[in-house]
CSV table of C-alpha atoms in Angstrom, one decimal:
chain,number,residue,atom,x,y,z
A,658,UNK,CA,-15.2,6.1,-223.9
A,659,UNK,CA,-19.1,6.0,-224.1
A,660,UNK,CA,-18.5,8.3,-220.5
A,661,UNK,CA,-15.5,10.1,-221.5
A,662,UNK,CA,-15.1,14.1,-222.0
A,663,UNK,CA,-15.9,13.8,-225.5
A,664,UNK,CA,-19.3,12.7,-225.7
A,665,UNK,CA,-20.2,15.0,-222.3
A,666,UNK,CA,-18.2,17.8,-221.7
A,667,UNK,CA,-16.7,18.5,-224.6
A,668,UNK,CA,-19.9,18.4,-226.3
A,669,UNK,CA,-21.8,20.7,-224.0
A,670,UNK,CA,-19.0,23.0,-224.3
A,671,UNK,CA,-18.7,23.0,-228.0
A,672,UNK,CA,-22.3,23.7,-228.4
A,673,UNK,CA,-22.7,26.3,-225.4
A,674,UNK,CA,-19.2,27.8,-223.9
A,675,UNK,CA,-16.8,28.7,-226.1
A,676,UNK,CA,-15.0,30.7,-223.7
A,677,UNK,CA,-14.7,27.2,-221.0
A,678,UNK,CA,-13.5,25.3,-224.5
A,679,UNK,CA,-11.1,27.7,-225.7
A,680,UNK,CA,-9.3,27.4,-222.0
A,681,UNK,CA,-9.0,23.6,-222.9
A,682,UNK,CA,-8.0,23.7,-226.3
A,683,UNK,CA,-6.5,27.3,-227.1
A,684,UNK,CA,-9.1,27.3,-230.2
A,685,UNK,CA,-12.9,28.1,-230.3
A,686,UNK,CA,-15.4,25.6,-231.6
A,687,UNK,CA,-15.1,27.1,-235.0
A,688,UNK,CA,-11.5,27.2,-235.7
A,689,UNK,CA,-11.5,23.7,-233.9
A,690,UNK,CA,-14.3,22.5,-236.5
A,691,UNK,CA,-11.9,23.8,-239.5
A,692,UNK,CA,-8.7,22.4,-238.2
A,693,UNK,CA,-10.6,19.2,-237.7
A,694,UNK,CA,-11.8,19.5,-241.1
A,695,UNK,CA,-8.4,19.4,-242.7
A,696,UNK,CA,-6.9,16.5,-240.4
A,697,UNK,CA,-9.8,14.4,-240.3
A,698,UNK,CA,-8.9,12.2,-244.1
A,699,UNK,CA,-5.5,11.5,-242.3
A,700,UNK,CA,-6.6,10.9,-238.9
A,701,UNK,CA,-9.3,8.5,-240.1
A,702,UNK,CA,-6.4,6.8,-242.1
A,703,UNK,CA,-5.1,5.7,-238.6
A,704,UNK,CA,-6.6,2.5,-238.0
A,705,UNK,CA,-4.4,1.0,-235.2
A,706,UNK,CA,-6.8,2.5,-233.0
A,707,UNK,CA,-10.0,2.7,-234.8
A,708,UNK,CA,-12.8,3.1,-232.3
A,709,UNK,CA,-11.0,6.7,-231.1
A,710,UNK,CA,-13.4,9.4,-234.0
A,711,UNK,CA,-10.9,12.0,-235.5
A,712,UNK,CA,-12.3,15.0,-233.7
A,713,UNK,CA,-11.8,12.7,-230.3
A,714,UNK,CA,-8.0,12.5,-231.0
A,715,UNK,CA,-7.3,15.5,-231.6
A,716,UNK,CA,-9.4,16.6,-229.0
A,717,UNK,CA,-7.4,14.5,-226.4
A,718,UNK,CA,-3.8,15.8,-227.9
A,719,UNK,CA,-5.0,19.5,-228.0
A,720,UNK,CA,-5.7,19.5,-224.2
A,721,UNK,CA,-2.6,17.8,-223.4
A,722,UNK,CA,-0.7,20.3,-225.2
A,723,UNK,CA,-2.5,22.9,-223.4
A,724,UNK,CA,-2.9,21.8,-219.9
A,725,UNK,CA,0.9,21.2,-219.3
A,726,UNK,CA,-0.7,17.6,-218.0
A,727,UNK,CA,0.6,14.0,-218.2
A,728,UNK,CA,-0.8,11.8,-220.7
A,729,UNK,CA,-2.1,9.5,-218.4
A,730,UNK,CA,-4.3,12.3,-217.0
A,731,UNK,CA,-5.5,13.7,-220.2
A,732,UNK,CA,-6.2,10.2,-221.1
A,733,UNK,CA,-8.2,9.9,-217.9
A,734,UNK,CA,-10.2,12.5,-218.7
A,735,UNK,CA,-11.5,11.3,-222.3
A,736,UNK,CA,-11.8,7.7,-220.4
A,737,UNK,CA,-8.9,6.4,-222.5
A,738,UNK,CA,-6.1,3.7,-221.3
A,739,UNK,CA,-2.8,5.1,-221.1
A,740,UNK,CA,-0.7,3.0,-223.5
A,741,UNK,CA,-3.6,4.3,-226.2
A,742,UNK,CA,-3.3,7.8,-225.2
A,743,UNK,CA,0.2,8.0,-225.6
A,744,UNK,CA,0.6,6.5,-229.1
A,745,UNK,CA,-2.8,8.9,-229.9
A,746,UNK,CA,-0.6,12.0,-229.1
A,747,UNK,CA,2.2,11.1,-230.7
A,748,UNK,CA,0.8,10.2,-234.3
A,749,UNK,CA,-1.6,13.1,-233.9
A,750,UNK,CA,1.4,15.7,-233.4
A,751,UNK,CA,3.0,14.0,-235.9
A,752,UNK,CA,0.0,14.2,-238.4
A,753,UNK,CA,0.2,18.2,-237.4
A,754,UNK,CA,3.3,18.9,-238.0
A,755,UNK,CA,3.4,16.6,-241.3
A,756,UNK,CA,0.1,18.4,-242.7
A,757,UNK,CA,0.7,22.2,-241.4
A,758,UNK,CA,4.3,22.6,-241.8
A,759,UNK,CA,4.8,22.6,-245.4
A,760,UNK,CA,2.1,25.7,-245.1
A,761,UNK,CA,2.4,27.2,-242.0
A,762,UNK,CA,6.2,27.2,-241.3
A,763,UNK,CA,7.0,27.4,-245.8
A,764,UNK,CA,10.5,27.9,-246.9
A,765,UNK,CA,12.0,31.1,-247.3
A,766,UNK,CA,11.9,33.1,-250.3
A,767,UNK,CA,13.8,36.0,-251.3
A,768,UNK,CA,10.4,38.2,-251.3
A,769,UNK,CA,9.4,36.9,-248.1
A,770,UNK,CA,12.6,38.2,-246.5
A,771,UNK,CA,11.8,41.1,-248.0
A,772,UNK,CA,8.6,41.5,-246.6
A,773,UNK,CA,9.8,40.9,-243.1
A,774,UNK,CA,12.1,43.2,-243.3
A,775,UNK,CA,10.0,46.1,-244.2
A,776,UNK,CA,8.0,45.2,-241.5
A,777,UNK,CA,10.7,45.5,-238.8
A,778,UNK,CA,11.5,48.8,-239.8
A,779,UNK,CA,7.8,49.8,-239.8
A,780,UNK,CA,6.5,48.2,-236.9
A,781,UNK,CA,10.4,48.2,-235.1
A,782,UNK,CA,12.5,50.6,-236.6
A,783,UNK,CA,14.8,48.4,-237.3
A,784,UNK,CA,16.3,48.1,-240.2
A,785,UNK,CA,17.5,45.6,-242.9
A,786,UNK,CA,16.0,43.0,-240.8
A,787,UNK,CA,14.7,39.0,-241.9
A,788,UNK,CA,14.2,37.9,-238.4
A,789,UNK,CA,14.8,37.6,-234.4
A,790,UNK,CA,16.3,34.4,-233.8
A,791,UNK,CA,16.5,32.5,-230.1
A,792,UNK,CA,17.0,29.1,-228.7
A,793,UNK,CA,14.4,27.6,-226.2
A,794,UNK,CA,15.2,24.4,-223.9
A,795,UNK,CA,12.5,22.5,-223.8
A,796,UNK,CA,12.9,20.1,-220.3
A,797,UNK,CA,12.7,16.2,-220.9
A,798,UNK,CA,14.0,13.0,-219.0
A,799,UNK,CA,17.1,11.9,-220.3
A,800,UNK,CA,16.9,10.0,-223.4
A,801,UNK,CA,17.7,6.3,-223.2
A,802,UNK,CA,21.1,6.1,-224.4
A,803,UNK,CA,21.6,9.9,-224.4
A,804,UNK,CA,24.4,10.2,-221.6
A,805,UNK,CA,25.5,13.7,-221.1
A,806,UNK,CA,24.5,14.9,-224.3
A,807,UNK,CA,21.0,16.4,-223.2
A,808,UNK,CA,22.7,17.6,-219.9
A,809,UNK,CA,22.4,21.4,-220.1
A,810,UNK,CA,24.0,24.7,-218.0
A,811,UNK,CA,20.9,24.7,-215.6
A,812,UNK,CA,21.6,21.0,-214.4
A,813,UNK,CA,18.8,19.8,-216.4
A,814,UNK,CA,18.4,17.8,-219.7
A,815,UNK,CA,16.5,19.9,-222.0
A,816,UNK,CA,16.0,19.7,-225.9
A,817,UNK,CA,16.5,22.8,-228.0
A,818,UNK,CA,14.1,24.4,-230.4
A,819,UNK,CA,15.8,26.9,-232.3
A,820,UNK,CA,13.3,29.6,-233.7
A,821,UNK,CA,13.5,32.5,-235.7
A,822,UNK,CA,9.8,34.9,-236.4
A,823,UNK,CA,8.8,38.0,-238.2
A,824,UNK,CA,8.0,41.0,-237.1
A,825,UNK,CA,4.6,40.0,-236.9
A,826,UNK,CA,4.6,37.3,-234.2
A,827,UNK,CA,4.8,34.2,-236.9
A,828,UNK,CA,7.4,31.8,-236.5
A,829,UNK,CA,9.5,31.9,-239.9
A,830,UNK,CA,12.3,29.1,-239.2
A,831,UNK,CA,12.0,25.9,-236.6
A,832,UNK,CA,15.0,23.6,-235.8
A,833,UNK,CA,13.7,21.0,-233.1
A,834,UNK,CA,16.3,18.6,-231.5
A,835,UNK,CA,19.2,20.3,-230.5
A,836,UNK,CA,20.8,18.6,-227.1
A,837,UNK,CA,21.2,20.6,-224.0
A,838,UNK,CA,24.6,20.3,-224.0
A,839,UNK,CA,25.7,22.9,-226.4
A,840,UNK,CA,25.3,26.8,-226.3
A,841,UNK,CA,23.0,29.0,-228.5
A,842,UNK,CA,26.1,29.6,-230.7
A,843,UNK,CA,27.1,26.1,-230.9
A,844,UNK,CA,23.6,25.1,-232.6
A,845,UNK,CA,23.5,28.0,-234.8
A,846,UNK,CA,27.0,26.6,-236.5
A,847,UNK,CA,25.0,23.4,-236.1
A,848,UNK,CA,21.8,24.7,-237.6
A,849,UNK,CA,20.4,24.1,-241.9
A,850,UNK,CA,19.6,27.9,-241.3
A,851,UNK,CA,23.1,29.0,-241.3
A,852,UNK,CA,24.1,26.3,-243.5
A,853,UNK,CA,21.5,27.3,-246.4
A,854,UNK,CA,22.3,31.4,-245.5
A,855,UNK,CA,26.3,30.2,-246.7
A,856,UNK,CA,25.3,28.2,-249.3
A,857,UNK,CA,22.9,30.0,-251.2
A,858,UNK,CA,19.7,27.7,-250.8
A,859,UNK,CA,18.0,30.4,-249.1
A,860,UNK,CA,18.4,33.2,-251.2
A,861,UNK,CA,18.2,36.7,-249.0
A,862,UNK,CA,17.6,40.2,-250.3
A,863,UNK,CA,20.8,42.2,-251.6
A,864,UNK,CA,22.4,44.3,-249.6
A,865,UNK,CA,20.1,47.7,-249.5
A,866,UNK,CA,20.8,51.3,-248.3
A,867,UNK,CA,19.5,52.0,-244.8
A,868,UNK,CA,16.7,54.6,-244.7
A,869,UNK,CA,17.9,57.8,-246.1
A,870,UNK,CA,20.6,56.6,-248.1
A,871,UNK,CA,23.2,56.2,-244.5
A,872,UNK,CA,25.0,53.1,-246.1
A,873,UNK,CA,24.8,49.7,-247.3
A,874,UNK,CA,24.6,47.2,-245.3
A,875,UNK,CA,23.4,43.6,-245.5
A,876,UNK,CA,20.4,42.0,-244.7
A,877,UNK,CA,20.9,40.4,-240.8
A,878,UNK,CA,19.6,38.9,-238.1
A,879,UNK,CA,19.5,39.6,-234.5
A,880,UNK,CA,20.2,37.8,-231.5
A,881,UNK,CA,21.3,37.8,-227.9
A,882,UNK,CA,25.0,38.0,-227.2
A,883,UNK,CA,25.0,34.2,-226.7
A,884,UNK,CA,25.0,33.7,-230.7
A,885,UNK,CA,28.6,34.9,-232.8
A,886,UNK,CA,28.6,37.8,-234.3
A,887,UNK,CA,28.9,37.7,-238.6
A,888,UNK,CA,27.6,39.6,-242.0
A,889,UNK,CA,24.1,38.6,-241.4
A,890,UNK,CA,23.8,37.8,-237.8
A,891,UNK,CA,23.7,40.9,-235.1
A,892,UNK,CA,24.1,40.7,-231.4
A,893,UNK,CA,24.6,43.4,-228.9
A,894,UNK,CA,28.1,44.8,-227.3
A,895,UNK,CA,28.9,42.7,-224.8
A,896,UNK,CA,30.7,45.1,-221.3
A,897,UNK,CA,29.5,46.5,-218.3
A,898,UNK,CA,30.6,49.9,-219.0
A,899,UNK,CA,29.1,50.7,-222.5
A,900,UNK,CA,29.3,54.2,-224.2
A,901,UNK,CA,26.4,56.0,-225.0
A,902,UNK,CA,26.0,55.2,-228.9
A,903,UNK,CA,26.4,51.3,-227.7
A,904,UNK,CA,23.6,51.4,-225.0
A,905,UNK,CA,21.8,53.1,-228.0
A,906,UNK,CA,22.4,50.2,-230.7
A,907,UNK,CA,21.7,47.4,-227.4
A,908,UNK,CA,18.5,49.1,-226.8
A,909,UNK,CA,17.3,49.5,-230.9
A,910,UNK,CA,18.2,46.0,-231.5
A,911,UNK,CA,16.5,44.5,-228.0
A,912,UNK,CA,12.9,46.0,-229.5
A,913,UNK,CA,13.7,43.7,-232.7
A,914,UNK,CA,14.8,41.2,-230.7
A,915,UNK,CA,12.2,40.7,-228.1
A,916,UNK,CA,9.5,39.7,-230.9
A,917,UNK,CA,11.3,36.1,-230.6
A,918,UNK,CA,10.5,36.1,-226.6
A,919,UNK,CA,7.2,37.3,-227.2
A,920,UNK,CA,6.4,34.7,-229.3
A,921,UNK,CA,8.2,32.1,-227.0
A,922,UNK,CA,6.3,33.9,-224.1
A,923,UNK,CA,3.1,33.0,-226.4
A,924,UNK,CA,4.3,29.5,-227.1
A,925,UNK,CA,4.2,28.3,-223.1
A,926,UNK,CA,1.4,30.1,-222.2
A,927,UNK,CA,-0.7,28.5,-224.6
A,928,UNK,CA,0.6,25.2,-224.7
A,929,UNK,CA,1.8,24.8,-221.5
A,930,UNK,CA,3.3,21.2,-221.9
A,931,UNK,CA,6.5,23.3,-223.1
A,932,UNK,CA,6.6,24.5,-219.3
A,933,UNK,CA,6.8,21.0,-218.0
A,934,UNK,CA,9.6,18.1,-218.1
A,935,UNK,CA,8.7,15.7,-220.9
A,936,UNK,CA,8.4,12.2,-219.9
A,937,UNK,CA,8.4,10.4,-222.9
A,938,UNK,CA,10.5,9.1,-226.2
A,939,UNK,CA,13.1,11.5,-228.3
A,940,UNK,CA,10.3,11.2,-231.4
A,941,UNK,CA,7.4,11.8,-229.5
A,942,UNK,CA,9.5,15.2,-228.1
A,943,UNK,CA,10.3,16.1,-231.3
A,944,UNK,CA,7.1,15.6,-232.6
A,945,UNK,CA,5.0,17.5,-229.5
A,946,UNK,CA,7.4,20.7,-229.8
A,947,UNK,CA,6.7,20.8,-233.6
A,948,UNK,CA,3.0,20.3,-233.6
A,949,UNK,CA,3.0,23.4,-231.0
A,950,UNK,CA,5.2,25.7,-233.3
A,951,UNK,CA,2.4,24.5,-236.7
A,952,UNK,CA,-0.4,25.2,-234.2
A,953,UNK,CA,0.9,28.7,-233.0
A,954,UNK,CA,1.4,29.8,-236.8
A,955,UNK,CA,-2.2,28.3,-237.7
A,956,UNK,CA,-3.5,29.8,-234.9
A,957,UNK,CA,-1.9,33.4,-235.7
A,958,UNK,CA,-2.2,33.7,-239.3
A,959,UNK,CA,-6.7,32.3,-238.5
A,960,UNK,CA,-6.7,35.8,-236.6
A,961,UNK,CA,-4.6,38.2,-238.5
A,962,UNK,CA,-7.5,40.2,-239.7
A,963,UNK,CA,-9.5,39.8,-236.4
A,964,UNK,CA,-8.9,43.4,-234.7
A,965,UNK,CA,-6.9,42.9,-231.7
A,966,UNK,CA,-9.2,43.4,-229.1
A,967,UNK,CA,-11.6,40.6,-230.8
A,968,UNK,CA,-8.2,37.7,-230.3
A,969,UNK,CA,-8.8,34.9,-228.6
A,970,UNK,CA,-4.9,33.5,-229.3
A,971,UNK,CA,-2.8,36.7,-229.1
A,972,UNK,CA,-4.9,39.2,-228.0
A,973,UNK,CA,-2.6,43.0,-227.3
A,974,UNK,CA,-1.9,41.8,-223.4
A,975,UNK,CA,-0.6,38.4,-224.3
A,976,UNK,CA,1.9,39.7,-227.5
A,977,UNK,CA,3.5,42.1,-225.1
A,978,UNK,CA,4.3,38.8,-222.7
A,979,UNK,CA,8.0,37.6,-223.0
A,980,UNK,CA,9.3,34.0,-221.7
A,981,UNK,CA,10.8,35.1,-218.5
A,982,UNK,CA,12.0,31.3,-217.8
A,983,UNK,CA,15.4,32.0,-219.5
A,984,UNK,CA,15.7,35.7,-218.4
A,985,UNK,CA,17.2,34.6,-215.1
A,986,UNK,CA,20.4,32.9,-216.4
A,987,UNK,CA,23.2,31.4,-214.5
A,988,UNK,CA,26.5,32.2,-216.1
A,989,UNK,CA,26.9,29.5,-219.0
A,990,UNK,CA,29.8,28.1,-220.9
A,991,UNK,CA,30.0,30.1,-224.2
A,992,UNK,CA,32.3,28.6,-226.5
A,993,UNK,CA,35.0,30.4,-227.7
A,994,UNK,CA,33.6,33.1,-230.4
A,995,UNK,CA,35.3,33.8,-233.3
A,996,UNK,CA,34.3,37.5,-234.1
A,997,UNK,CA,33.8,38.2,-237.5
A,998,UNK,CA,35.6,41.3,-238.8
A,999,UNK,CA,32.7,42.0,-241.5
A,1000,UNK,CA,30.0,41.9,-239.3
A,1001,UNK,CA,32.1,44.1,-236.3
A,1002,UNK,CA,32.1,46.9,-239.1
A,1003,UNK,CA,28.5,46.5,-240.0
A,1004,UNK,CA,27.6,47.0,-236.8
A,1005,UNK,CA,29.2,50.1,-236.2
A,1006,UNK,CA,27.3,51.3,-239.3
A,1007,UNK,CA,24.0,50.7,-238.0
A,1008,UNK,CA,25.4,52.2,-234.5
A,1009,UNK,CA,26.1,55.6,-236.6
A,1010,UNK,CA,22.8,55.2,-238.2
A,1011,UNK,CA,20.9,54.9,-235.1
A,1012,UNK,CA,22.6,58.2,-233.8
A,1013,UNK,CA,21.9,59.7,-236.8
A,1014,UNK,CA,19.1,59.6,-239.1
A,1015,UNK,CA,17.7,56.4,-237.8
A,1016,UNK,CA,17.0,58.1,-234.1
A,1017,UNK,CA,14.0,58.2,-232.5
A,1018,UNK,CA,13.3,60.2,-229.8
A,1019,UNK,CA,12.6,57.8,-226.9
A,1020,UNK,CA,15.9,55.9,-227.4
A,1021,UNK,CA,17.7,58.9,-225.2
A,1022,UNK,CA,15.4,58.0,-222.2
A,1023,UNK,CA,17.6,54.3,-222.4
A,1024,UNK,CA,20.6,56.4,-221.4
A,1025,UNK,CA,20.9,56.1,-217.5
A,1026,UNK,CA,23.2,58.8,-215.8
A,1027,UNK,CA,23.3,59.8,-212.3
């Protein structure tokens, strides 16, 4: 590695273009040198391949997450074998995702929730509000041993990573792992999300008045009409031929919505080895998906104060971006939903609310008459 990319390149472009090294590594040099500075202690730990520096590792994995390459070519480029390289990128997500998560990705809280939701309505007029939740296939080569299991509706195998964010573009809840197989609904019976929600472990706000008093309604989430519907979990009416006050509700819960495909649009274009098939090992998947969530909510939260113009991660252009990859859906098997009567009736309430107090002028322009 005495001729690889990071004694040469790399350094030149750490010390002179930080523009050229934040297109390899979706960082500058400076947030680079901190993240660097809190992985190093466990990197160094490693010693199973000791002549590869800290900063040289994660170097290597943060341009294969980025360039969407194989890891024989990112190896290539830091003059490093490929059975090394591999094993590199997989203990260095790992180390990520085992050193950010705790941090960047925390538990809920009942004051957290109620943060997010005050943000929805103020930045989304939505409210009552924790989250936008979506599922994401994530491409791979069958699993040895997985049969039909990672087989999904696009006649691909693909591994799932269930997300929810805030309204602020951070990513609030991960579930990595799901198999291709099953629908969006399917893994959200599946997911510890839903599981703590029922349980109690994650404890949400009480149920609160919409603005101006309307009615009380529960804290929810929303989704896209492939998750069930249910007291805390919102999806849009389902119909070709939708009254007015249900185009109205579809349209005021899309702009809540869309902040999970905004982030999912950030996700891939950043790290574009979610846009590409994974060749590799069921842990190493796992682990590169995760490292790429901890990343994105490092990455966010090192700019929140930065005005948006001055972003190198999100800047305005990108945050309005969506992941257009799933727009274009063949028909897919939906299992059979079980509507729950609870949340059919909280729904109408925010339907009367959004036609009534909760309006907003531009929602009318949504209604398409001849």
């Amino acid at each position: 590695m005495v001729h690889g990319a990071w004694r040469t390149t790399v350094r030149t472009m750490l010390e002179q273009d930080p523009e050229v090294f934040f297109g390899y590594f979706r960082m500058t040099p400076a947030v680079f040198g901190e993240l660097l500075a809190r992985l190093a202690p466990a990197l160094q730990r490693s010693r199973r391949f000791g002549y590869l520096p800290p900063g040289e590792r994660l170097a290597l994995t943060l341009h294969y997450l980025a360039s969407g390459s194989y890891m024989k070519f990112a190896g290539a480029f830091f003059c490093v074998p490929p059975s090394t390289t591999s094993v590199v990128i997989r203990e260095t997500c790992e180390l990520i995702r085992d050193e950010l998560r705790q941090e960047m990705i925390p538990p809920l809280t009942e004051e957290r929730l109620a943060r997010i939701r005050d943000d929805f309505w103020e930045e989304w007029q939505f409210p009552n509000c924790i989250g936008a939740l979506d599922g994401r296939h994530c491409i791979v080569q069958n699993f040895p041993g997985g049969a039909s299991d990672w087989f999904n509706y696009k006649d691909s195998f693909s591994m799932v990573m269930m997300a929810m964010c805030d309204a602020k573009y951070r990513l609030t809840h991960v579930d990595v792992g799901g198999r291709g197989r099953r629908s969006d609904g399917g893994l959200w019976e599946l997911s510890p999300l839903r599981r703590d929600i029922a349980s109690g472990d994650v404890v949400l706000p009480p149920p609160s008045q919409l603005p101006g008093g309307w009615a009380t309604v529960p804290q929810v989430i929303v989704a896209d009409a492939a998750f069930p519907i249910g007291p805390h979990l919102m999806k849009p009416f389902g119909g070709a031929f939708l009254a007015d006050e249900k185009i109205i509700f579809n349209y005021r819960l899309s702009r809540a919505r869309r902040m999970i495909e905004a982030v999912f649009g950030i996700l891939t274009a950043r790290w574009r080895v979610l846009r590409r098939s994974f060749i590799s090992s069921e842990r190493t998947a796992r682990a590169v998906i995760w490292a790429c969530c901890c990343l994105h909510n490092f990455l966010i939260l090192n700019e929140e104060n930065v005005p948006p113009h001055q972003r190198w991660y999100a800047p305005p252009a990108l945050r309005d971006a969506q992941d257009f990859e799933d727009d274009d859906q063949l028909p897919r098997f939906q299992e059979e939903e079980v509507e729950v009567e609870d949340g059919d009736a909280i729904r109408e309430l925010f339907v009367d609310f959004f036609l009534g107090p909760g309006s907003v002028p531009w929602q009318w322009e949504h209604l398409l008459h001849p």
